[in-house]
Coordinates of C-alpha atoms in Angstrom, one line a residue:
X1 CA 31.1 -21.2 -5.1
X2 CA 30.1 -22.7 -2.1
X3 CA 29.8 -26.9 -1.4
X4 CA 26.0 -26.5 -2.0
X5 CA 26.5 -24.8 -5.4
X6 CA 29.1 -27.1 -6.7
X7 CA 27.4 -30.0 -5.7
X8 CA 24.2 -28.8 -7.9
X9 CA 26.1 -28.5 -10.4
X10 CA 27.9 -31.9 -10.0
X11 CA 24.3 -33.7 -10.1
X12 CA 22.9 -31.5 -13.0
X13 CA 26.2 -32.6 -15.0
X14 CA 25.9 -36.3 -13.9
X15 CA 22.0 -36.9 -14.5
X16 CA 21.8 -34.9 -17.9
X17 CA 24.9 -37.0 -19.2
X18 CA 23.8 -40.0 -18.1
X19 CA 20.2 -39.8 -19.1
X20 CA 21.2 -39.4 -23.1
X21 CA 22.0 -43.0 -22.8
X22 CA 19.3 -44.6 -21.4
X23 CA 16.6 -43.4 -23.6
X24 CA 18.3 -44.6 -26.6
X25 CA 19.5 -48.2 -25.3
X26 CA 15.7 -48.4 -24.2
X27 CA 14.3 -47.5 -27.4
X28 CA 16.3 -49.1 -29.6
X29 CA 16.2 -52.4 -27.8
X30 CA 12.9 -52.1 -28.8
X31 CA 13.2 -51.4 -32.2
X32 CA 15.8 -54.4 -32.4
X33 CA 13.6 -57.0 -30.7
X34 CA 11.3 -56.0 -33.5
X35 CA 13.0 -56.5 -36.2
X36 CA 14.3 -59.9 -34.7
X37 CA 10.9 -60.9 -34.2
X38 CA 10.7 -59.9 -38.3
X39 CA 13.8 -62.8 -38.6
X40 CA 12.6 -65.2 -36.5
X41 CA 8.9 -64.8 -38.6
X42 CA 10.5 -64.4 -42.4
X43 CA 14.0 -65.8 -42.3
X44 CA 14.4 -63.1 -44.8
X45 CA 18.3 -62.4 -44.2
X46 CA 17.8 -58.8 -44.9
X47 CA 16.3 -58.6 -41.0
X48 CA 19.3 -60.6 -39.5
X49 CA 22.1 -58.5 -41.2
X50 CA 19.6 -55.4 -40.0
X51 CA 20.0 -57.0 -36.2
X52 CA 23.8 -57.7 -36.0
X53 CA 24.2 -54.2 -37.5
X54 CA 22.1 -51.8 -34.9
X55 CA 23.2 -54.8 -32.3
X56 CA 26.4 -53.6 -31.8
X57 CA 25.2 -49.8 -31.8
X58 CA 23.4 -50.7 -28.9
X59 CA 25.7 -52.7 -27.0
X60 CA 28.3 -49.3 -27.1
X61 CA 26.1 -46.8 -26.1
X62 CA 24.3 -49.5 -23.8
X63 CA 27.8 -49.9 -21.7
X64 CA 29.1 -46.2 -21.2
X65 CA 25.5 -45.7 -20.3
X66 CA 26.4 -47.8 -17.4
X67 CA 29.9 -46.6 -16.4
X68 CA 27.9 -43.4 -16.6
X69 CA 25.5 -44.5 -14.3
X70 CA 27.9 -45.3 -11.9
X71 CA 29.7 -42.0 -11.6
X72 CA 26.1 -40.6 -10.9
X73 CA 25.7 -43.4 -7.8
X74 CA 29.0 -42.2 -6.7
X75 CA 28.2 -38.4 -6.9
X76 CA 25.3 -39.1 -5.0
X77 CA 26.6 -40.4 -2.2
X78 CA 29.2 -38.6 -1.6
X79 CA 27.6 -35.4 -2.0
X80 CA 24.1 -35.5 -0.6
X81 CA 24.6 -37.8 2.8
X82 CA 22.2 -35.6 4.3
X83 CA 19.2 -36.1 1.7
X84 CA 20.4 -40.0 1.2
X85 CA 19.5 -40.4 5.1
X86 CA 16.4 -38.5 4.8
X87 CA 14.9 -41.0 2.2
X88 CA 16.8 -43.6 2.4
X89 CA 13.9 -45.8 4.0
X90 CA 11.9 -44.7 1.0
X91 CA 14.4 -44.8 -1.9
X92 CA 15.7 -48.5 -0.9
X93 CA 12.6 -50.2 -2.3
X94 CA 12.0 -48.7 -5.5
X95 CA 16.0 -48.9 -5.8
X96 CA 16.0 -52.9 -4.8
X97 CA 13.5 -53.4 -7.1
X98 CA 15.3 -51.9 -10.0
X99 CA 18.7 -53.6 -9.1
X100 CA 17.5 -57.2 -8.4
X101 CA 14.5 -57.5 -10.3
X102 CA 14.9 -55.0 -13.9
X103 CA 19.2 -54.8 -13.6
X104 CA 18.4 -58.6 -12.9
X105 CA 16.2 -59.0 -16.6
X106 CA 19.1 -56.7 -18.2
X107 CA 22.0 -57.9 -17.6
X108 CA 21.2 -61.8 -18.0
X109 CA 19.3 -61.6 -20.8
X110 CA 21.9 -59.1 -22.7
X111 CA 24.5 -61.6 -21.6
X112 CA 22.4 -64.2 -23.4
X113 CA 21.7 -62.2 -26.6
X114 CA 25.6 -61.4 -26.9
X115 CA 27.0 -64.8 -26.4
X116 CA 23.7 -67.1 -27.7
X117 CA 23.8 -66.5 -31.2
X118 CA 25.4 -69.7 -31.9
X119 CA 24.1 -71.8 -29.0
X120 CA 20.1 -70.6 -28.7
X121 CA 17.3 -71.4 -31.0
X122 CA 15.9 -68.4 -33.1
X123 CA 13.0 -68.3 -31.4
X124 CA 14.6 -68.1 -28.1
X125 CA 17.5 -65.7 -28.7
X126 CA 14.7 -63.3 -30.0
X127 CA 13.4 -63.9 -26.5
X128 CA 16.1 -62.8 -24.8
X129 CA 16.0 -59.5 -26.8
X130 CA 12.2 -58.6 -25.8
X131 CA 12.8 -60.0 -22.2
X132 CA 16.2 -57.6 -22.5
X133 CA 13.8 -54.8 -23.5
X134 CA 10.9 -55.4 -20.7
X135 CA 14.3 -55.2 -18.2
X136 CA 15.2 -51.3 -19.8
X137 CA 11.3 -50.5 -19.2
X138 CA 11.2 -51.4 -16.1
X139 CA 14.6 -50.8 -14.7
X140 CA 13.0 -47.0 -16.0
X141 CA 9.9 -47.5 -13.9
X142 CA 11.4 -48.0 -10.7
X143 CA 14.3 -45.1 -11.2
X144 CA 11.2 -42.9 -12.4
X145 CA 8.7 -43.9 -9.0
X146 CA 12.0 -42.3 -7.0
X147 CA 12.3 -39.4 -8.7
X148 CA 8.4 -39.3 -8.9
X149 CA 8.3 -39.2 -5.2
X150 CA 10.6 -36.5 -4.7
X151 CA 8.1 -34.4 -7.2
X152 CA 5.0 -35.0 -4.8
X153 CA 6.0 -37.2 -1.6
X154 CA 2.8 -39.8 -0.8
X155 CA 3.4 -42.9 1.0
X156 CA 5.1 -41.9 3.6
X157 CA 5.6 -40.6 7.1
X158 CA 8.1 -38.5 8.5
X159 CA 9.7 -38.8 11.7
X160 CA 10.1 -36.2 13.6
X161 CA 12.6 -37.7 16.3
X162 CA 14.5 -39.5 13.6
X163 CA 14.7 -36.8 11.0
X164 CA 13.6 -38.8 8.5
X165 CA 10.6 -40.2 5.8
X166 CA 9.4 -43.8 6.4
X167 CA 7.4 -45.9 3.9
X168 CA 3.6 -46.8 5.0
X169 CA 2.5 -47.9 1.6
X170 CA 5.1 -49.2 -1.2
X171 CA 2.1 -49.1 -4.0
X172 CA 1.2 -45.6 -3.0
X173 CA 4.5 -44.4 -4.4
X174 CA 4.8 -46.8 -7.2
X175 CA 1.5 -45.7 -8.7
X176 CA 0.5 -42.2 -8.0
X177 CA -0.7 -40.5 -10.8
X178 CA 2.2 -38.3 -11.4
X179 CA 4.5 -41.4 -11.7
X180 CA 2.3 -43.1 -14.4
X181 CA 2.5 -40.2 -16.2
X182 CA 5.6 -39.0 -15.9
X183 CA 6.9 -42.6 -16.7
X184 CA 4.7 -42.6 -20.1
X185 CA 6.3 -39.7 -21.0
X186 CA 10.0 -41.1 -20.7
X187 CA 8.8 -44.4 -22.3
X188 CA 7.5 -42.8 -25.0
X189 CA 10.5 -40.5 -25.4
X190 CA 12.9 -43.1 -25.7
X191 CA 11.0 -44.0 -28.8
X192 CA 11.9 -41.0 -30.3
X193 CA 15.7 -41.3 -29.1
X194 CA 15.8 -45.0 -30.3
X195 CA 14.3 -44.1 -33.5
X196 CA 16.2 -40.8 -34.6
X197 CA 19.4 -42.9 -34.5
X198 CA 18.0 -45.4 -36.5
X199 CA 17.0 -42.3 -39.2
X200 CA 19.7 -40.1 -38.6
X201 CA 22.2 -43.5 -38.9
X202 CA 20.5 -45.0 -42.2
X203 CA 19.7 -41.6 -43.7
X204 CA 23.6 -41.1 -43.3
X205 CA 24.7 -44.3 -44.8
X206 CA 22.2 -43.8 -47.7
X207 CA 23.3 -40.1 -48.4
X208 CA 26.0 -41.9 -50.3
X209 CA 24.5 -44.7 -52.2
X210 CA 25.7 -43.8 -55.3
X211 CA 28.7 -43.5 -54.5
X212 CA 29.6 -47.4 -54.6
X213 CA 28.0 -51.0 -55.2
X214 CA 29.1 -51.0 -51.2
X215 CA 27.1 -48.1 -50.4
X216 CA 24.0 -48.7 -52.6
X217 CA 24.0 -52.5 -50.5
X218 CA 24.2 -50.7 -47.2
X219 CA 21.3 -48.5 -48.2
X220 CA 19.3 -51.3 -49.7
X221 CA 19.4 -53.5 -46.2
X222 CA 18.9 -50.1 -44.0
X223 CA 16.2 -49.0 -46.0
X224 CA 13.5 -51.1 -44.0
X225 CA 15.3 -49.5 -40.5
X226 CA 14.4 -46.4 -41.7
X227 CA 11.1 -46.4 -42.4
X228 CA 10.7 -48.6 -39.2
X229 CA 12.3 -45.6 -37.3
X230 CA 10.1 -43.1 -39.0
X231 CA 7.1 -45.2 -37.7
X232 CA 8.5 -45.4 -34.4
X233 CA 8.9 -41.9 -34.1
X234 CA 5.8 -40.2 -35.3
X235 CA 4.3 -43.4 -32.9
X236 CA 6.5 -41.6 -30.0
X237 CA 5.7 -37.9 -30.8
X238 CA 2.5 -38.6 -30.6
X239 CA 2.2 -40.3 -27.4
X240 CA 4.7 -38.1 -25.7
X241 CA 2.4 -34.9 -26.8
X242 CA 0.0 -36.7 -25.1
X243 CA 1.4 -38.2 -22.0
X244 CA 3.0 -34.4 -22.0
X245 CA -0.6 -32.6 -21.8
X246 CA -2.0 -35.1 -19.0
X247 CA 1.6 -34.8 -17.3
X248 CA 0.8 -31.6 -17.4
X249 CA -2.5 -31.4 -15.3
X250 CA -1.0 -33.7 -12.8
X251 CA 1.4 -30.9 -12.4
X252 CA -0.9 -28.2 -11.9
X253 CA -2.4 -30.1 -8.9
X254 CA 0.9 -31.0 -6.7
X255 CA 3.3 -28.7 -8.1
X256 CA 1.4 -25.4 -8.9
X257 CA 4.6 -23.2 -8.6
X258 CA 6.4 -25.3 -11.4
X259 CA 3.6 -25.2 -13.5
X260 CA 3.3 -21.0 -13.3
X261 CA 7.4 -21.3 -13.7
X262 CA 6.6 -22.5 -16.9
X263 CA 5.0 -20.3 -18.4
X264 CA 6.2 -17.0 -16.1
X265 CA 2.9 -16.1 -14.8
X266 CA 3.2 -14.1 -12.1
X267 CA -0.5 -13.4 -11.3
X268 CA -3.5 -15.8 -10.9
X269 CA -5.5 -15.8 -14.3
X270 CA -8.6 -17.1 -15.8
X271 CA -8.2 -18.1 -19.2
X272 CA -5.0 -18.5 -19.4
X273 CA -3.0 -18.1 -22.7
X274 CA -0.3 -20.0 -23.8
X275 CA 2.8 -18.3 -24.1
X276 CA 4.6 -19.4 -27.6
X277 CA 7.5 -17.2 -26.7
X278 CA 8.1 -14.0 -24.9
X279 CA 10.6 -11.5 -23.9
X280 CA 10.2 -10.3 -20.8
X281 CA 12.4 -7.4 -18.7
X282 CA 15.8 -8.8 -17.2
X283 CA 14.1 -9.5 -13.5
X284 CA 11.6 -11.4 -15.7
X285 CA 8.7 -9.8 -13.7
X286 CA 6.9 -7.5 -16.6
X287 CA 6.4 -8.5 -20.4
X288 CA 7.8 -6.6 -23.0
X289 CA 7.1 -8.3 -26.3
X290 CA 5.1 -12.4 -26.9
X291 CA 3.7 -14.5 -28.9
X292 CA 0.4 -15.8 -27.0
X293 CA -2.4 -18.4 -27.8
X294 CA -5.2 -17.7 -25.9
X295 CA -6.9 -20.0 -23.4
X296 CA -4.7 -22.9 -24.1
X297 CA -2.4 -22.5 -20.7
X298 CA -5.9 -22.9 -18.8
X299 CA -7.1 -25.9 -21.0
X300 CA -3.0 -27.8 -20.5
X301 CA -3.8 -27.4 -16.5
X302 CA -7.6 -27.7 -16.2
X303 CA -8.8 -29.8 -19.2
X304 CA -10.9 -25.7 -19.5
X305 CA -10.1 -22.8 -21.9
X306 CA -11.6 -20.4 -19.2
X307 CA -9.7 -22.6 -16.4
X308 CA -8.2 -20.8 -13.5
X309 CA -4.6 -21.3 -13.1
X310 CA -2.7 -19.9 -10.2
X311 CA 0.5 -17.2 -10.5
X312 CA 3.8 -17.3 -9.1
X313 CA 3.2 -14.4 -7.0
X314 CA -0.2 -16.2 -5.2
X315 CA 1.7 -19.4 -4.5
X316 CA 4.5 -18.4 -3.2
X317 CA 2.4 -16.4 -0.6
X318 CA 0.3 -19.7 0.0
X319 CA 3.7 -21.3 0.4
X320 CA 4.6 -18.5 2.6
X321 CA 1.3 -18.9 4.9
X322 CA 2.0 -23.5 4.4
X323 CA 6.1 -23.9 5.0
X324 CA 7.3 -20.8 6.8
X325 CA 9.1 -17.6 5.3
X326 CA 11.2 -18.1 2.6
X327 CA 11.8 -18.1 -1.2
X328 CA 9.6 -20.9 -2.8
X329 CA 10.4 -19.6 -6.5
X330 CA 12.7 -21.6 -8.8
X331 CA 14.8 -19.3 -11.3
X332 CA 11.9 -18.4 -13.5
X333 CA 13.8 -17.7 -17.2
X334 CA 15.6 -21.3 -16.8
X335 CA 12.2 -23.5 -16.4
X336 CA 10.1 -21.2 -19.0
X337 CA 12.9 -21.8 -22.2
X338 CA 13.8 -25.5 -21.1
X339 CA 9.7 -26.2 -20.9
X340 CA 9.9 -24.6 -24.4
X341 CA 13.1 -26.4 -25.4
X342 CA 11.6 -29.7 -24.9
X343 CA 8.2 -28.9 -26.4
X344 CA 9.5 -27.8 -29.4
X345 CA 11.9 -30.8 -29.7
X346 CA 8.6 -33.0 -29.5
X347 CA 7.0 -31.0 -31.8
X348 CA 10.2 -31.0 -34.4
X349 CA 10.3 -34.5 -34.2
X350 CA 6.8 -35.1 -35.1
X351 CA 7.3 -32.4 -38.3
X352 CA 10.4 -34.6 -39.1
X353 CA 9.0 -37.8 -39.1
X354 CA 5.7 -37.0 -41.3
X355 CA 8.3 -35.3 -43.8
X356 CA 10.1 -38.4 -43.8
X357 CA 7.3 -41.1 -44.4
X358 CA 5.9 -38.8 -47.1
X359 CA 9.4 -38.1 -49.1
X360 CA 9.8 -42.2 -48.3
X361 CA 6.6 -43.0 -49.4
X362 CA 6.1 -46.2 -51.9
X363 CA 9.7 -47.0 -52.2
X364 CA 10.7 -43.4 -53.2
X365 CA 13.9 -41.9 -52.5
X366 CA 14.7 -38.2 -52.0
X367 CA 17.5 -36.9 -54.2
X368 CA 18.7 -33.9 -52.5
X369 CA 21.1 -34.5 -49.7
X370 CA 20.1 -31.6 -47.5
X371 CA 17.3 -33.8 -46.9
X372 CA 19.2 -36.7 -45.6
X373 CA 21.4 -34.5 -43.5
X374 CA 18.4 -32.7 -42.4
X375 CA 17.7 -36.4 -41.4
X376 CA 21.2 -36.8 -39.7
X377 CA 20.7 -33.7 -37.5
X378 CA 17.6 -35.1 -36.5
X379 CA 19.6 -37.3 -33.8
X380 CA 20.0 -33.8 -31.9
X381 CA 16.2 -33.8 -31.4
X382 CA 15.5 -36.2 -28.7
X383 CA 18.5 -35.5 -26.6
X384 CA 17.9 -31.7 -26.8
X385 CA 14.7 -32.8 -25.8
X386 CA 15.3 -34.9 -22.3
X387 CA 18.1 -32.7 -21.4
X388 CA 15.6 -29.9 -21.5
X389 CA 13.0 -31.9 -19.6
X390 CA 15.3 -33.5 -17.1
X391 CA 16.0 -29.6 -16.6
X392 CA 12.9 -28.2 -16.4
X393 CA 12.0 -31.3 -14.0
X394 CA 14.5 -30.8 -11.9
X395 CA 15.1 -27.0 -11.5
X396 CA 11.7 -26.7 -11.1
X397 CA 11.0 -28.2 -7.9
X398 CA 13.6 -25.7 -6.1
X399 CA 14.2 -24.7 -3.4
X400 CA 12.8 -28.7 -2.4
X401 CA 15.1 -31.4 -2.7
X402 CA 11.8 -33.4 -1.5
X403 CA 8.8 -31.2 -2.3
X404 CA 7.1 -29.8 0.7
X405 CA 9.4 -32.6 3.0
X406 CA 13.0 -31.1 3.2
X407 CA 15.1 -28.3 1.5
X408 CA 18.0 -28.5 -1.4
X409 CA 19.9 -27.0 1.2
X410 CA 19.7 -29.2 3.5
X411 CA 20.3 -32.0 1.6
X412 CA 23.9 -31.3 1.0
X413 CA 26.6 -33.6 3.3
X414 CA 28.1 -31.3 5.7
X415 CA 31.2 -32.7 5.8
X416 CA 32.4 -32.8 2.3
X417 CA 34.6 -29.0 1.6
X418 CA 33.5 -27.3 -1.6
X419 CA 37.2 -27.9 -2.4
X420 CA 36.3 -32.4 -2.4
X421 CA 32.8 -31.6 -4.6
X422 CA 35.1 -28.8 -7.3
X423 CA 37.6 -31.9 -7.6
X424 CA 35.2 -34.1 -8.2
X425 CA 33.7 -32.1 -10.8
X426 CA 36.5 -31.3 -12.8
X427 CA 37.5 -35.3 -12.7
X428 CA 34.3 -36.5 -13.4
X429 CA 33.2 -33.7 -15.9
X430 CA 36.7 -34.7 -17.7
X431 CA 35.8 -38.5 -17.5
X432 CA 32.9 -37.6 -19.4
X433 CA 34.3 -36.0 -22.1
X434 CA 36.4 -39.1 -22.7
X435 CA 33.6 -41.0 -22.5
X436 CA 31.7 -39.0 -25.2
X437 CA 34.7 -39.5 -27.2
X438 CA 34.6 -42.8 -26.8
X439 CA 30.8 -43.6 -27.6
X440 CA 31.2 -41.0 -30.9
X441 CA 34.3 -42.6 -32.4
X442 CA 33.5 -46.3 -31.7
X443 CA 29.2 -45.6 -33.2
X444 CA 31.3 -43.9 -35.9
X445 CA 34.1 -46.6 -36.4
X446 CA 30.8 -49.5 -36.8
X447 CA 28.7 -47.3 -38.7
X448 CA 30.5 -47.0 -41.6
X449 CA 31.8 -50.2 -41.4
X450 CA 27.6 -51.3 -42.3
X451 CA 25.6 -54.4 -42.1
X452 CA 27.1 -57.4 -42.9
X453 CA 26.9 -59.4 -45.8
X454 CA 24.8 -62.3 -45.8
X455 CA 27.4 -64.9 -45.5
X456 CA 28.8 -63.4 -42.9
X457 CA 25.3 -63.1 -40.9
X458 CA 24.3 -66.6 -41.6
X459 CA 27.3 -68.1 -40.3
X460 CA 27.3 -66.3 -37.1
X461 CA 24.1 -68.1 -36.2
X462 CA 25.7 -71.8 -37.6
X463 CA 24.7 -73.9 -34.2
X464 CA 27.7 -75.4 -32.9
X465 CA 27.9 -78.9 -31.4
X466 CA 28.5 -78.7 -27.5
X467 CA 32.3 -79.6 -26.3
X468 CA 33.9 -81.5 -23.9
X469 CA 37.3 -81.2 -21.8
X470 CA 39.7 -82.5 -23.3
X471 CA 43.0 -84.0 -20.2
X472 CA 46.2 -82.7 -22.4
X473 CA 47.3 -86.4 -22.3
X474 CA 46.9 -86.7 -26.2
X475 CA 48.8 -83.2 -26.5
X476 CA 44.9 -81.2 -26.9
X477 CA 43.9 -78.9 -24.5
X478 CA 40.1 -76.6 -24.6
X479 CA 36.7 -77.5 -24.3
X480 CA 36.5 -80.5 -27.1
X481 CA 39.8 -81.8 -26.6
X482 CA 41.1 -79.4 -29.7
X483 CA 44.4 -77.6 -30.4
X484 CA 43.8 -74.6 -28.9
X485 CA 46.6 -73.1 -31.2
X486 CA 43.6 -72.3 -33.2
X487 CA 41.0 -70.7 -30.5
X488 CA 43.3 -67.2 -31.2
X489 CA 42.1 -67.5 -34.9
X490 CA 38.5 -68.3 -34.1
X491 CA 36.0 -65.4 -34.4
X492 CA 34.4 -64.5 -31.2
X493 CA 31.0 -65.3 -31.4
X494 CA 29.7 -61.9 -30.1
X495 CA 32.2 -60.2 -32.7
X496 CA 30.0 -60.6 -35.5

């Protein structure tokens, strides 16, 4: 393979990996600040012991989503110099933003949820959990405007002399249509992610709560996280299957091709059917066998069942005519089963989560365990879901690196050997699977440890007088003077 190639593939790796983190730490720092907010308003323990449990779930998968995140910076720069100088002008706002304003909101107010339990009022700490969750949400806004822009450039000018894009108008590319929807359909996605771990997690401790007095505790206090995540996700199914259809006629408009990628049609038709699934010859040109609903396609990209929506074979010749010759067509059989992938996992999760309220109804358990592991597998939904989309997103704006604006191909750096980009692969690809490791054994290892008791969660929040130095001259040392012999046997207060 080529440096081009490999480098695809390095930032396909990267960006997949390290977007099944952040959809889960943002929705379930949601869900958490919720259920706070249920402490702060009740003081009913049950909530508190409900926090300090999916807490320290989110604080794991919340930190190797970072160390992935950092891989992915590094990937970028090293191989795509080219593209970086192209945008650059445009990318470093949005990119500020997110780092001093949303990484700004995260990182204080995580650092303040983690070490304030003992030190903040209720009221307050519960603060820094919703302002912790505004910073995820928006830290996704700006990272989504970037990668909006490279889906339909506006905003910008491109110098000619220079070689590169320069911003004329900042609120252009922070609010075009395609960002606000694209954006709403993340958002509400990480719903789904947050909340299938918060089903597939309490449907797997309660799977056993017969088993022990332990067990049928852990169930009792998880109980109310599982409904809450049912809620949350049939809440998040349905606005992604919205956000998705309007998405979807933004689509049409800027990125015709991806659109007719999606759904392999090759000639301009007027109403269009939906294609539930098809099996088509291996160049994927003719049709051999499908499942079709008719006129839907045309309503999804013109709001009209006898809409006309334009072919693969008709805009690639207007592309021909617009941008020169060349081959304007992504791989057709990779965007039409990930669209399909990620529509049925939105679909799947909406089936699952109206199961679940009704088998959960009134304070009613279900008996059989298929159910609850039917539950359990139900965490597979959401990240089949956004790796799919991420995909589909990505693969089908090729052969544009910046749609319209410059070429995948020349956004590779043309210094770096493919022999630098395979190494990296194979080093960071392997650094992955030890993260994955990592993230499954230690959500695992607190998992079954459960909620804990009572005592335990009411004396993590005991307020602690504030200390003092203490000089040494009276044989103390620390903060209040105290033999700090015993500091080693203190509990940390973010240790729970």
């Amino acid at each position: 393979m080529d440096a081009l190639t490999l480098a695809r593939w390095q930032f396909g790796i990267t960006t997949v990996y390290h977007f099944l983190f952040v959809p889960i730490s943002i929705g379930m720092a949601f869900l958490i600040a919720l259920l706070e907010t249920a402490w702060v308003r009740t003081r009913n323990p049950i909530y508190l012991r409900q926090v300090k449990f999916w807490g320290k779930l989110f604080l794991i998968n919340f930190a190797i989503g970072v160390v992935t995140g950092i891989l992915q910076e590094f990937q970028f720069g090293m191989n795509w110099s080219s593209y970086s100088r192209f945008v650059g002008d445009v990318f470093g706002a949005p990119l500020a933003m997110e780092a001093l304003l949303a990484f700004f909101l995260e990182s204080t107010f995580l650092g303040l949820w983690i070490f304030g339990w003992d030190k903040l009022s209720p009221k307050l700490h519960c603060a820094c959990m919703w302002l912790l969750s505004i910073g995820t949400m928006l830290s996704a806004f700006f990272i989504m405007a970037a990668n909006s822009f490279m889906q339909n450039p506006v905003g910008v000018t491109v110098n000619v002399e220079r070689g590169r894009a320069e911003m004329v108008d900042i609120w252009a590319v922070l609010t075009q249509p395609l960002q606000l929807w694209a954006y709403a359909h993340v958002i509400a996605g990480a719903l789904i992610s947050g909340s299938a771990i918060f089903v597939g997690i309490a449907a797997w401790a309660m799977k056993n709560r017969d088993r022990s007095e332990r067990h049928a505790e852990t169930a009792r206090v998880l109980r109310p996280s599982l409904r809450l995540g049912l809620v949350a996700m049939l809440i998040g199914s349905v606005l992604t299957i919205v956000s998705g259809d309007l998405l979807a006629k933004v689509m049409t408009d800027v990125q015709p091709m991806k659109m007719a990628a999606a759904e392999a049609l090759w000639d301009t038709t007027d109403g269009a059917s939906f294609s539930v699934i098809t099996i088509g010859t291996l160049d994927g040109r003719s049709e051999v066998w499908s499942i079709r609903v008719p006129g839907v396609l045309s309503f999804m990209a013109t709001e009209s069942f006898s809409g006309t929506v334009e072919g693969i074979n008709d805009v690639q010749a207007r592309y021909e005519q617009q941008y020169g010759p060349g081959d304007y067509r992504p791989i057709v059989p990779v965007t039409y089963w990930m669209f399909r992938l990620m529509m049925g996992a939105g679909f799947a999760m909406l089936a699952l989560s109206i199961v679940g309220l009704w088998l959960t109804r009134k304070g009613r358990l279900p008996q059989q365990k298929w159910v609850w592991w039917l539950a359990v597998g139900g965490i597979a939904g959401p990240i089949v879901g956004h790796s799919a989309g991420w995909i589909f997103t990505e693969m089908g704006r090729q052969p544009w690196s910046v749609l319209g604006l410059y070429k995948t191909a020349d956004s590779v750096s043309p210094t770096v050997s493919a022999g630098s980009v395979l190494t990296s692969l194979i080093v960071f690809t392997a650094l992955y699977g030890v993260l994955a490791v990592v993230e499954v054994g230690l959500m695992l290892k607190y998992a079954k440890a459960g909620p804990p008791s009572e005592e335990e969660a009411l004396a993590s929040i005991e307020r602690r007088p504030p200390r003092s130095w203490g000089d040494g001259s009276d044989g103390t040392s620390g903060l209040d003077g105290s033999d700090d012999d015993d500091a080693d046997e203190r509990p940390m207060a973010f240790a729970y």
